[in-house]
Short mmCIF file of C-alpha atoms in Angstrom, two decimals:
data_model
loop_
_atom_site.label_atom_id
_atom_site.label_comp_id
_atom_site.label_asym_id
_atom_site.label_seq_id
_atom_site.Cartn_x
_atom_site.Cartn_y
_atom_site.Cartn_z
CA ALA A 11 108.05 55.86 206.82
CA GLN A 12 106.21 58.63 207.17
CA LYS A 13 103.32 60.00 205.01
CA VAL A 14 100.62 62.42 205.24
CA THR A 15 97.41 62.64 202.97
CA GLN A 16 95.55 65.92 202.62
CA ALA A 17 92.62 64.39 200.36
CA GLN A 18 90.80 67.17 199.47
CA THR A 19 92.72 68.88 196.84
CA GLU A 20 90.38 72.13 196.45
CA ILE A 21 87.90 73.70 198.61
CA SER A 22 85.26 76.48 197.82
CA VAL A 23 83.62 78.42 200.92
CA VAL A 24 81.42 81.96 200.52
CA GLU A 25 82.59 84.17 203.42
CA LYS A 26 81.19 83.30 206.68
CA GLU A 27 80.77 79.40 206.10
CA ASP A 28 83.28 77.19 208.85
CA VAL A 29 85.26 75.37 207.10
CA THR A 30 87.47 71.91 207.84
CA LEU A 31 90.93 70.83 206.38
CA ASP A 32 91.51 67.00 206.35
CA CYS A 33 94.88 65.86 207.16
CA VAL A 34 95.81 62.05 207.88
CA TYR A 35 99.17 60.93 208.58
CA GLU A 36 101.12 57.37 209.00
CA THR A 37 104.22 57.02 211.07
CA ARG A 38 105.80 53.88 212.52
CA ASP A 39 107.00 56.51 215.69
CA THR A 40 105.00 57.13 218.88
CA THR A 41 106.25 60.12 219.29
CA TYR A 42 106.55 63.13 216.78
CA TYR A 43 104.91 66.33 215.70
CA LEU A 44 102.76 67.50 213.48
CA PHE A 45 102.26 71.05 211.71
CA TRP A 46 100.37 73.06 209.80
CA TYR A 47 101.60 75.63 207.10
CA LYS A 48 99.67 78.42 205.28
CA GLN A 49 100.75 79.42 201.67
CA PRO A 50 98.52 82.86 200.66
CA PRO A 51 98.79 83.58 196.85
CA SER A 52 102.03 85.95 197.58
CA GLY A 53 103.98 82.39 197.94
CA GLU A 54 105.55 82.62 201.24
CA LEU A 55 105.17 79.69 203.40
CA VAL A 56 103.61 80.56 206.93
CA PHE A 57 103.90 78.42 210.45
CA LEU A 58 100.99 78.14 212.11
CA ILE A 59 100.57 75.06 214.63
CA ARG A 60 102.89 72.94 216.20
CA ARG A 61 101.68 70.08 218.16
CA ASN A 62 103.61 66.63 219.95
CA SER A 63 102.12 63.20 219.91
CA PHE A 64 101.36 63.52 223.67
CA ASP A 65 99.19 66.05 223.39
CA GLU A 66 95.67 65.71 222.20
CA GLN A 67 94.01 68.63 223.79
CA ASN A 68 92.29 70.32 221.07
CA GLU A 69 93.43 73.95 220.54
CA ILE A 70 91.65 77.22 219.43
CA SER A 71 93.39 80.34 218.07
CA GLY A 72 91.13 83.21 216.88
CA ARG A 73 88.99 81.79 214.44
CA TYR A 74 91.22 78.53 213.80
CA SER A 75 90.89 75.26 215.80
CA TRP A 76 92.92 72.05 215.51
CA ASN A 77 91.44 68.41 216.05
CA PHE A 78 93.80 66.10 216.61
CA GLN A 79 93.28 62.42 217.15
CA LYS A 80 95.89 59.97 217.54
CA SER A 81 93.19 56.92 217.33
CA THR A 82 92.80 58.39 213.73
CA SER A 83 95.78 59.22 212.81
CA SER A 84 94.15 62.83 212.27
CA PHE A 85 95.05 66.57 212.52
CA ASN A 86 92.75 68.54 211.46
CA PHE A 87 92.13 72.10 210.77
CA THR A 88 88.71 74.03 211.37
CA ILE A 89 88.71 77.93 210.28
CA THR A 90 85.12 79.18 211.92
CA ALA A 91 83.28 81.90 209.88
CA SER A 92 85.89 81.95 207.05
CA GLN A 93 87.17 85.74 205.61
CA VAL A 94 88.63 86.11 201.89
CA VAL A 95 92.03 86.55 203.73
CA ASP A 96 91.81 82.25 204.49
CA SER A 97 92.15 81.84 200.92
CA ALA A 98 95.47 80.00 200.50
CA VAL A 99 97.13 76.14 200.45
CA TYR A 100 97.10 74.97 203.52
CA PHE A 101 99.85 71.94 204.08
CA CYS A 102 99.77 69.45 206.90
CA ALA A 103 103.36 67.73 207.95
CA LEU A 104 104.60 65.52 210.13
CA SER A 105 107.99 64.85 211.64
CA PHE A 106 110.13 62.51 214.44
CA ILE A 107 110.63 64.43 217.32
CA THR A 108 114.40 63.02 217.96
CA GLY A 109 116.54 62.55 215.86
CA THR A 110 116.59 62.91 211.89
CA ALA A 111 117.32 66.51 211.95
CA SER A 112 113.98 67.83 212.09
CA LYS A 113 112.92 66.68 208.68
CA LEU A 114 109.32 67.59 207.93
CA THR A 115 107.16 64.98 205.48
CA PHE A 116 104.50 67.58 203.76
CA GLY A 117 100.76 66.37 202.70
CA THR A 118 99.92 67.64 199.31
CA GLY A 119 97.94 70.54 200.30
CA THR A 120 94.51 72.12 200.35
CA ARG A 121 93.70 75.26 198.67
CA LEU A 122 90.86 76.74 200.27
CA GLN A 123 89.23 79.70 197.77
CA VAL A 124 86.90 82.01 199.53
CA THR A 125 84.53 83.88 197.87
CA LEU A 126 82.10 87.01 198.42
CA ASP L 16 111.76 87.36 210.31
CA ALA L 17 114.33 84.50 210.66
CA GLY L 18 116.74 86.74 207.76
CA ILE L 19 117.03 84.11 204.92
CA THR L 20 117.82 84.98 201.80
CA GLN L 21 117.30 82.96 198.23
CA SER L 22 118.51 84.13 195.27
CA PRO L 23 117.93 84.34 192.81
CA ARG L 24 114.17 84.17 192.99
CA HIS L 25 113.42 83.74 189.44
CA LYS L 26 115.43 81.81 186.55
CA VAL L 27 114.61 80.84 183.51
CA THR L 28 117.59 78.26 181.61
CA GLU L 29 118.06 75.98 179.51
CA THR L 30 118.21 71.61 179.70
CA GLY L 31 121.75 71.02 180.36
CA THR L 32 122.99 73.96 181.65
CA PRO L 33 124.35 74.25 185.55
CA VAL L 34 122.13 76.15 187.86
CA THR L 35 123.36 77.11 191.73
CA LEU L 36 121.05 78.70 193.87
CA ARG L 37 122.01 80.59 196.97
CA CYS L 38 120.30 80.45 200.74
CA HIS L 39 121.81 83.05 202.96
CA GLN L 40 121.04 83.29 206.49
CA THR L 41 122.19 85.90 209.08
CA GLU L 42 121.12 84.18 212.22
CA ASN L 43 123.61 81.08 212.56
CA HIS L 44 120.87 78.84 212.77
CA ARG L 45 122.52 74.98 212.77
CA TYR L 46 120.24 73.18 210.37
CA MET L 47 119.62 74.43 206.86
CA TYR L 48 116.98 72.24 204.46
CA TRP L 49 115.95 72.51 200.40
CA TYR L 50 112.84 71.72 199.79
CA ARG L 51 111.21 71.67 195.96
CA GLN L 52 107.51 72.34 195.18
CA ASP L 53 105.34 71.25 192.83
CA PRO L 54 101.52 70.84 192.40
CA GLY L 55 100.57 67.20 193.39
CA HIS L 56 103.31 66.55 195.09
CA GLY L 57 103.16 69.13 198.40
CA LEU L 58 106.40 70.18 199.00
CA ARG L 59 109.87 67.13 199.08
CA LEU L 60 113.05 67.63 200.70
CA ILE L 61 115.99 67.65 198.45
CA HIS L 62 118.93 68.17 200.76
CA TYR L 63 119.82 69.06 204.49
CA SER L 64 122.65 70.26 206.11
CA TYR L 65 123.69 70.14 209.93
CA GLY L 66 126.57 72.44 209.82
CA VAL L 67 129.19 73.33 207.73
CA LYS L 68 130.68 70.95 205.44
CA ASP L 69 127.99 68.67 207.15
CA THR L 70 125.32 67.28 204.45
CA ASP L 71 122.70 64.50 203.72
CA LYS L 72 119.91 63.93 201.39
CA GLY L 73 116.65 63.81 201.35
CA GLU L 74 113.54 62.09 199.67
CA VAL L 75 114.57 63.43 195.83
CA SER L 76 118.51 64.21 195.93
CA ASP L 77 118.77 62.82 192.36
CA GLY L 78 120.44 65.78 189.90
CA TYR L 79 121.32 68.00 192.75
CA SER L 80 124.27 68.51 195.48
CA VAL L 81 124.83 70.69 198.03
CA SER L 82 127.27 73.07 199.59
CA ARG L 83 128.03 74.57 202.83
CA SER L 84 131.25 75.82 203.34
CA LYS L 85 129.99 78.76 205.72
CA THR L 86 127.49 78.73 208.15
CA GLU L 87 125.20 81.32 206.65
CA ASP L 88 125.16 80.06 203.07
CA PHE L 89 123.58 76.45 201.84
CA LEU L 90 124.16 76.28 197.75
CA LEU L 91 121.96 74.03 195.72
CA THR L 92 123.15 72.63 192.10
CA LEU L 93 122.01 71.42 189.28
CA GLU L 94 125.02 69.94 187.52
CA SER L 95 122.71 69.68 183.99
CA ALA L 96 119.58 70.93 184.72
CA THR L 97 116.41 69.06 183.43
CA SER L 98 112.79 69.95 182.71
CA SER L 99 111.65 67.79 185.28
CA GLN L 100 113.48 70.37 187.73
CA THR L 101 111.36 73.05 186.47
CA SER L 102 109.79 73.95 190.54
CA VAL L 103 110.01 76.47 193.51
CA TYR L 104 112.38 75.95 195.12
CA PHE L 105 112.35 76.95 199.04
CA CYS L 106 115.15 77.50 201.83
CA ALA L 107 114.14 76.54 205.10
CA ILE L 108 115.81 77.09 208.95
CA ARG L 109 115.01 74.98 211.73
CA ASP L 110 113.95 78.28 214.37
CA ARG L 111 114.23 77.48 217.68
CA SER L 112 112.58 80.62 218.83
CA SER L 113 109.25 79.43 216.61
CA GLY L 114 109.76 76.15 218.83
CA ALA L 115 111.14 72.70 218.30
CA ASN L 116 111.25 71.12 214.83
CA VAL L 117 110.01 74.56 213.40
CA LEU L 118 111.19 75.54 210.14
CA THR L 119 110.92 78.81 209.08
CA PHE L 120 110.93 78.72 205.03
CA GLY L 121 112.56 81.85 202.33
CA ALA L 122 110.47 83.20 199.47
CA GLY L 123 111.28 80.45 197.30
CA SER L 124 112.98 80.37 193.99
CA ARG L 125 111.20 79.85 191.14
CA LEU L 126 113.13 77.84 188.46
CA THR L 127 111.87 77.33 184.93
CA VAL L 128 114.21 75.18 183.11
CA LEU L 129 113.09 75.26 178.94
#
């Protein structure tokens, strides 16, 4: 069985603050993918990043960075210098790499509110 | 643009009535999925398909059935809708152009069962 936990239900920050969204996962498989999706107020789901379990290098894309730590089963997402446009619900997800038809298991999401 | 269209986008229905949601894709993707989104639960997989007439259950399949008679269409049916099925339903395709196992989602269908 797989499980993804996003313990932070809602976070509020003031623009330009840095914010980290936590994601902890459980899986018995040794090979898996981890994902982050963004759901802005308009409701669509936007893919942000996919990491595989072989690669623990942190990744940075502009103001976004991801910290994957296999030892603590965590895949945290940091937004640097947050902006109002970052306001959204963010979902962390997990899937096996082989078989199981790419079924993603999602966390319950973290709502991020960025205010001026 | 993965070319995913969900219909209807909004529907209000009454308990006990049948409802069918349609997911249409234009790019010949093999894998298609139906998820539901509820507060406090995130997204949960209902059913998925790995080809024409090939479907399987997800974690919350009770009360739902699916059909895929053509590659481009994946239908989700609630035979007798209940209030607990009020939700936002998302269709997804596995879009290999975005990377292995990446799902691309449709815009969602909001269903209210009174």
